[in-house]
PDB file of C-alpha atoms in Angstrom:
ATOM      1  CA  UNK A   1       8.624  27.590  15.556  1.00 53.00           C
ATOM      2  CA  UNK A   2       8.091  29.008  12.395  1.00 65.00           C
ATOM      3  CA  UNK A   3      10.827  29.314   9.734  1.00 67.00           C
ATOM      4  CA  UNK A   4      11.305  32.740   8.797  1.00 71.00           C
ATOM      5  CA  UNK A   5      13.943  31.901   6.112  1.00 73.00           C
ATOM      6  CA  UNK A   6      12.060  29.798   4.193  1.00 78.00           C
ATOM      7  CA  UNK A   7      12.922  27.038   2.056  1.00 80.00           C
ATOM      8  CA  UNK A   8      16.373  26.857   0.791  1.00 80.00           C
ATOM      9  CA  UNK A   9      15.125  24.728  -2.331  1.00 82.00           C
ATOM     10  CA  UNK A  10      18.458  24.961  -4.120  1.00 82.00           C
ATOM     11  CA  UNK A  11      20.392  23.116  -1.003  1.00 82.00           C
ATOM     12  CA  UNK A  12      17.057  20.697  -0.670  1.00 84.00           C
ATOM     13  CA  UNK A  13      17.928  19.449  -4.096  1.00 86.00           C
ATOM     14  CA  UNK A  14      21.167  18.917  -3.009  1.00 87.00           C
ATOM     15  CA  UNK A  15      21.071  17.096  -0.370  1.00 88.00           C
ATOM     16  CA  UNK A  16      19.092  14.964  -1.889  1.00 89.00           C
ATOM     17  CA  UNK A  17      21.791  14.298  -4.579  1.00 88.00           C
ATOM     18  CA  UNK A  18      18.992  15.316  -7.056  1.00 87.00           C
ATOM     19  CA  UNK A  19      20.915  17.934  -9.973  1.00 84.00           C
ATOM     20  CA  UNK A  20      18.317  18.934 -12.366  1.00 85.00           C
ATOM     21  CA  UNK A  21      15.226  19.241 -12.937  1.00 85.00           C
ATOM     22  CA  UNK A  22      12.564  18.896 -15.664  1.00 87.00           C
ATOM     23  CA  UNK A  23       9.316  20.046 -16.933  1.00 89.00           C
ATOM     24  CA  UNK A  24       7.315  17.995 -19.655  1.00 85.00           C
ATOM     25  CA  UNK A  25       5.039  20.274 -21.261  1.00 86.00           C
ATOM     26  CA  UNK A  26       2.886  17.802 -23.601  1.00 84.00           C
ATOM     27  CA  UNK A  27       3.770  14.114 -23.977  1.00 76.00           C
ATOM     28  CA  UNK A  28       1.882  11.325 -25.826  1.00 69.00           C
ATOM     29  CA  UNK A  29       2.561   7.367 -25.333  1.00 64.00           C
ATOM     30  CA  UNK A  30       4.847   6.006 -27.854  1.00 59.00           C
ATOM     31  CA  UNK A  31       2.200   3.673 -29.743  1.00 52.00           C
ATOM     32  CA  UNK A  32      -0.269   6.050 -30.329  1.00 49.00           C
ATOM     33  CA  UNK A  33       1.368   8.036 -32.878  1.00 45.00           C
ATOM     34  CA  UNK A  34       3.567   5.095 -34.695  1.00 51.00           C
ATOM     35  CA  UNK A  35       1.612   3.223 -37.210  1.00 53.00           C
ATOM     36  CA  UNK A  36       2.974  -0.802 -35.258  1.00 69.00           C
ATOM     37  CA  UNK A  37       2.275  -3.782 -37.046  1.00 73.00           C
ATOM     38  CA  UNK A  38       0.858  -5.635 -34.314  1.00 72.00           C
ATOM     39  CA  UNK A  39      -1.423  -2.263 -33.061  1.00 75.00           C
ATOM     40  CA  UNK A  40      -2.538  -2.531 -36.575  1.00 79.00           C
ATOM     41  CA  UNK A  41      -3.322  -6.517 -36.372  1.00 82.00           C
ATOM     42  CA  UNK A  42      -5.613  -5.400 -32.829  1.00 81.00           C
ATOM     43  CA  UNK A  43      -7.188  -3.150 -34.321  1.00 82.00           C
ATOM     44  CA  UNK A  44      -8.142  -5.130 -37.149  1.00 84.00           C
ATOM     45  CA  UNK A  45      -9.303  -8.143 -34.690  1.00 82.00           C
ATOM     46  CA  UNK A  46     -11.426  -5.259 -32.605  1.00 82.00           C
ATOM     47  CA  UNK A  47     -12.901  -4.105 -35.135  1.00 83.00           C
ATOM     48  CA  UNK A  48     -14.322  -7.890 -36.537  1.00 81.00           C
ATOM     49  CA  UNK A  49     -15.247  -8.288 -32.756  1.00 78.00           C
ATOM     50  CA  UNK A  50     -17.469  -4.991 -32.942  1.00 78.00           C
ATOM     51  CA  UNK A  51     -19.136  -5.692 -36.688  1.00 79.00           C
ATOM     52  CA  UNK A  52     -19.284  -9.334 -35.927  1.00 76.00           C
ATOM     53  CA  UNK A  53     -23.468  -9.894 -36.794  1.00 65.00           C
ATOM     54  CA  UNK A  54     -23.759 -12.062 -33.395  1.00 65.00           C
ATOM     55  CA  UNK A  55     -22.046  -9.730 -31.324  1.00 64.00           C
ATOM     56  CA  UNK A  56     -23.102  -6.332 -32.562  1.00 65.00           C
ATOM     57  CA  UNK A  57     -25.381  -5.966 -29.872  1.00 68.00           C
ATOM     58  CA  UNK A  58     -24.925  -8.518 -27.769  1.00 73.00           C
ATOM     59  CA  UNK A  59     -24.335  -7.484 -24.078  1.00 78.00           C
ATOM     60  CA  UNK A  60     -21.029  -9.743 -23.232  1.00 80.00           C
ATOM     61  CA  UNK A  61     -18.906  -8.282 -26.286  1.00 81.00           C
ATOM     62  CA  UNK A  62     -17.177  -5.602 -24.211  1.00 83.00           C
ATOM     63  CA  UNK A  63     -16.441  -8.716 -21.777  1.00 83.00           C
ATOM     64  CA  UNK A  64     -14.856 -10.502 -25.232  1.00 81.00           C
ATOM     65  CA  UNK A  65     -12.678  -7.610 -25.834  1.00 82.00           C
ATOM     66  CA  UNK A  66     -11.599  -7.464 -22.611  1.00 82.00           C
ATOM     67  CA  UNK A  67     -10.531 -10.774 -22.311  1.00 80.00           C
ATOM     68  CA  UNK A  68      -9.112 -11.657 -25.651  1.00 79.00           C
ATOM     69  CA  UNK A  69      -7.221  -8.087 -26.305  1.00 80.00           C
ATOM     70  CA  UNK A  70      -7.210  -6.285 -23.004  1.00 79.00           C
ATOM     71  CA  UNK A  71      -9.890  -3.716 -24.379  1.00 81.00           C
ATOM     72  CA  UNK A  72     -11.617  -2.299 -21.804  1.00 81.00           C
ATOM     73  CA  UNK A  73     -13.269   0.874 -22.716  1.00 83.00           C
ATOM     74  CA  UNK A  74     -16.407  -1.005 -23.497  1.00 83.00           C
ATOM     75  CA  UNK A  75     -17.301  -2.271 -19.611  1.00 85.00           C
ATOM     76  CA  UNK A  76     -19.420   0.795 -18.053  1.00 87.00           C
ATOM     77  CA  UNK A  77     -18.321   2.436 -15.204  1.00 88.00           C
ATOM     78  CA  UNK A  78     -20.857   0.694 -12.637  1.00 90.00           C
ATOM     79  CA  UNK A  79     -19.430  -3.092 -14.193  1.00 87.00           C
ATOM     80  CA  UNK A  80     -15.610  -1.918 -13.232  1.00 85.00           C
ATOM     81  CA  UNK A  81     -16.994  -0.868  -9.422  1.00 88.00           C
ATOM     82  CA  UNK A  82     -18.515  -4.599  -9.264  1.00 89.00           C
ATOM     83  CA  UNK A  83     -15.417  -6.032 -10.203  1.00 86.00           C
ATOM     84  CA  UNK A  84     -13.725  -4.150  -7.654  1.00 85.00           C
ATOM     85  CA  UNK A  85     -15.445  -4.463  -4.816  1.00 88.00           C
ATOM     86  CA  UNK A  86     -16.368  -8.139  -5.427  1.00 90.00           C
ATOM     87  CA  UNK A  87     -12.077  -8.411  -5.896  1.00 84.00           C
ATOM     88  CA  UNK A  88     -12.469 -10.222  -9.543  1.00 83.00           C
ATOM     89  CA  UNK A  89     -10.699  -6.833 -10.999  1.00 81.00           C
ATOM     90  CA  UNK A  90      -7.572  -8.479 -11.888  1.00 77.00           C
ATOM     91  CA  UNK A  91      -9.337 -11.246 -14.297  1.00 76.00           C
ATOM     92  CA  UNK A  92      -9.720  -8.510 -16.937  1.00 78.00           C
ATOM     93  CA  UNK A  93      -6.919  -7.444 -17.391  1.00 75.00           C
ATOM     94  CA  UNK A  94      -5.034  -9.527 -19.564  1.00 78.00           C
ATOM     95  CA  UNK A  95      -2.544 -11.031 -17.556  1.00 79.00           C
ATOM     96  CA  UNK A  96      -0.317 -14.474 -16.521  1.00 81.00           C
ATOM     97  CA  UNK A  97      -3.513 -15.857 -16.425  1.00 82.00           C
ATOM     98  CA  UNK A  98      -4.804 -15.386 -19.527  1.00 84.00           C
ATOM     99  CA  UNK A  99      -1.371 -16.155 -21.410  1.00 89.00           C
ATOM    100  CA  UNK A 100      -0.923 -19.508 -19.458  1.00 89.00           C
ATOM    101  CA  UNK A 101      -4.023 -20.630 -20.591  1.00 89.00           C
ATOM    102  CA  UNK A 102      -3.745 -19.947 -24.242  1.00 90.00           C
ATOM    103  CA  UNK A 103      -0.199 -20.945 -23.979  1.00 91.00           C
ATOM    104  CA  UNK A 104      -1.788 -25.110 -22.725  1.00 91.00           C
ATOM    105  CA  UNK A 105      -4.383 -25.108 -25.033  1.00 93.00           C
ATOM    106  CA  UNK A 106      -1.753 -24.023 -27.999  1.00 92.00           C
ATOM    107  CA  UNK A 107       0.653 -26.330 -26.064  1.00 90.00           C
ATOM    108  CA  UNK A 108      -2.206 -29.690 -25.902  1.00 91.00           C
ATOM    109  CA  UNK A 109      -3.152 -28.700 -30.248  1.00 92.00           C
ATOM    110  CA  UNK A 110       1.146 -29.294 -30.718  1.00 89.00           C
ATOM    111  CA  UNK A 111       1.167 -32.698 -28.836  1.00 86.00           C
ATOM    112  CA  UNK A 112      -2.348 -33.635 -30.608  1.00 88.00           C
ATOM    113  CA  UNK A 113      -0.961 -32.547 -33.661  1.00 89.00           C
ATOM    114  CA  UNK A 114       2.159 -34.159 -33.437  1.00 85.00           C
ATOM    115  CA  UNK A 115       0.749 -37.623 -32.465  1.00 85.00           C
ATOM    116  CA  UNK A 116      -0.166 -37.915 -36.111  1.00 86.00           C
ATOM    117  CA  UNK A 117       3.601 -37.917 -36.932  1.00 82.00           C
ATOM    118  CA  UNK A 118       5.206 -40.668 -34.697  1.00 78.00           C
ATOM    119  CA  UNK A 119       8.225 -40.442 -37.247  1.00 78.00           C
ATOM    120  CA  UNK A 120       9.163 -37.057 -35.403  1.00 76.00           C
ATOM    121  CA  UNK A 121       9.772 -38.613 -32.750  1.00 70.00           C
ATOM    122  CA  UNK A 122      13.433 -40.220 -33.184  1.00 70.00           C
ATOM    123  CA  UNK A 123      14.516 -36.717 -34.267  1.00 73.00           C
ATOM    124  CA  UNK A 124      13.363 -34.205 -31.818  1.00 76.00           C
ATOM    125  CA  UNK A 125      11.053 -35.092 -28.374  1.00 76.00           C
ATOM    126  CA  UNK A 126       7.540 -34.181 -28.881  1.00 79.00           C
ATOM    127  CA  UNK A 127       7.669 -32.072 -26.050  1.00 80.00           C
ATOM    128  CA  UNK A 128      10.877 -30.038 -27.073  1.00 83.00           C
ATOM    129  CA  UNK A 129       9.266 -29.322 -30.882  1.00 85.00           C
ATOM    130  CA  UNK A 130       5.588 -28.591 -29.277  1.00 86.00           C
ATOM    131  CA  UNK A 131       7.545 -25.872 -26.978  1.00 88.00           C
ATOM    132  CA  UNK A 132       9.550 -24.891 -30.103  1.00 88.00           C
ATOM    133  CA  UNK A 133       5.919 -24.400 -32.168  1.00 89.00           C
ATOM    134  CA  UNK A 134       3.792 -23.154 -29.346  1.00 90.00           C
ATOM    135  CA  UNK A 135       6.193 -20.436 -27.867  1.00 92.00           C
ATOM    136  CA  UNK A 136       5.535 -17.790 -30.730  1.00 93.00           C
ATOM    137  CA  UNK A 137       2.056 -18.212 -30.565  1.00 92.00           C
ATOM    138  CA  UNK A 138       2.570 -17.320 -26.973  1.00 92.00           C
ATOM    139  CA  UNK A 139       4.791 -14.042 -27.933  1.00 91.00           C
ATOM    140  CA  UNK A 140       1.992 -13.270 -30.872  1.00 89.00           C
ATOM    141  CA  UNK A 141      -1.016 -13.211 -28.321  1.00 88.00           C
ATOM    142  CA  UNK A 142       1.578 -10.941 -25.816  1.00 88.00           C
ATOM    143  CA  UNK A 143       1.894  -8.819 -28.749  1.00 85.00           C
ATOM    144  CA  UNK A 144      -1.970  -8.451 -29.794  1.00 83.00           C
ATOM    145  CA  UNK A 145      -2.848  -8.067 -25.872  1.00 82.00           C
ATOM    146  CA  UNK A 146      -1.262  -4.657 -25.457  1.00 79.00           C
ATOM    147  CA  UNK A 147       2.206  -5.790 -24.153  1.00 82.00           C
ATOM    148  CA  UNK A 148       1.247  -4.389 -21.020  1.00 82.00           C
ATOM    149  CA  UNK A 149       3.615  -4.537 -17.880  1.00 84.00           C
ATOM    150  CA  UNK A 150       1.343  -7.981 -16.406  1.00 84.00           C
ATOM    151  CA  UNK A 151       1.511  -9.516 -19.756  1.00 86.00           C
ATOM    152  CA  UNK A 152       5.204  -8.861 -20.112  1.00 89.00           C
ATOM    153  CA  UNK A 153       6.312 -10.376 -16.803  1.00 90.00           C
ATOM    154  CA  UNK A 154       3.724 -13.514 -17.466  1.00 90.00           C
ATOM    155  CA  UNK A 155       5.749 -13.699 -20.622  1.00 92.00           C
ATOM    156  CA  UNK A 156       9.082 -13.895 -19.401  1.00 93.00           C
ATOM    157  CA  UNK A 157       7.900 -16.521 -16.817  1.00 93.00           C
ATOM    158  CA  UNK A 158       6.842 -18.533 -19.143  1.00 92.00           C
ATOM    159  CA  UNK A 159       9.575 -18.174 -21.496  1.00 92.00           C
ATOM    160  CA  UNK A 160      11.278 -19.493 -17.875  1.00 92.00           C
ATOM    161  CA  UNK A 161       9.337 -22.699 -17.923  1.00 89.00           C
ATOM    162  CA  UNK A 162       9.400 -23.710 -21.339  1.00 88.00           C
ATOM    163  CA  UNK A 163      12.863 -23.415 -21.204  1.00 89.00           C
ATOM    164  CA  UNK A 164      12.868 -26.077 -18.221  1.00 87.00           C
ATOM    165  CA  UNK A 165      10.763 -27.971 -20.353  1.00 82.00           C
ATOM    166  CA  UNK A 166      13.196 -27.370 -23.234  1.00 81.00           C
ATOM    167  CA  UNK A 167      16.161 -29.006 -20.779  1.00 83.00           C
ATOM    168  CA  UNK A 168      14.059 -31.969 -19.434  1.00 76.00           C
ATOM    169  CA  UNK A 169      15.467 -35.204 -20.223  1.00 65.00           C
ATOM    170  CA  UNK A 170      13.980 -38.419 -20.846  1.00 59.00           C
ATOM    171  CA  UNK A 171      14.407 -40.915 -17.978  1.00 55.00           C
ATOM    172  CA  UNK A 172      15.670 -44.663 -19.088  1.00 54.00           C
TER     173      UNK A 172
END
């Protein structure tokens, strides 16, 4: 049963509604060749990581870059097959994780900072103004991460739940 036609690629195409087709001949990702603020501010953070005098050698500074900007080309090959096969893989890369822990502790240093100001309280809810303070801070470590596709989503969840925290009401 073999086809002695061939393969009508032309009515292939067709039938699966697909009309054209492309070639990309050299591509590069959008960031790399802009000059963005916030790629800028990363760098600028990786490189005090890297020249920092405690850390210039110091074994668990590719595991600090990882963590804190999503850096990863420090961790050796033979690290990245441990954290596979022992299943931790998805703790490096910057992710919901990561962002919903920055975003409590940023969250907890609002309500400790505004418990010095009980006057604030008859004008705005504590809890409404430290969600109004600690959301950019949020959006800013999204931003120096990489805004990677994990980091995104985890971003727009949370931008979800302070918003129910935005709408909760005081009970009387």
């Amino acid at each position: 049963t073999k086809n002695f036609l061939g393969l009508d690629y032309t009515a292939y195409l067709l039938t699966q509604r697909i009309d054209g087709l492309a070639t990309v001949k050299a591509a590069t990702p959008c960031l790399a060749n802009q000059n963005h603020y916030f790629q800028n501010i990363r760098a600028y953070f990786l490189q005090h990581i890297r020249e920092a005098n405690l850390l210039q050698s110091h074994k668990m500074r590719p595991w600090l870059e990882a963590l804190s900007l999503g850096v990863t080309d420090g961790l050796s090959q033979t690290t990245w097959n441990e954290l596979k096969a022992s299943g931790l893989i998805h703790l490096i890369s910057v992710s919901g994780l990561h962002i919903s822990v920055f975003t409590v502790f940023i969250l907890g240093l609002m309500h400790s900072i505004l418990y010095c100001f009980p006057q604030i309280n008859g004008i705005i809810a504590k809890n409404r103004l430290a969600v109004l303070l600690a959301f950019p801070f949020a959006y800013l470590y999204v931003l120096l991460s990489g805004m990677s596709a994990p980091t995104i989503r985890s971003f727009i969840m949370l931008g979800l739940g302070m918003g129910l925290i935005w709408q909760m009401r005081r009970s009387r």
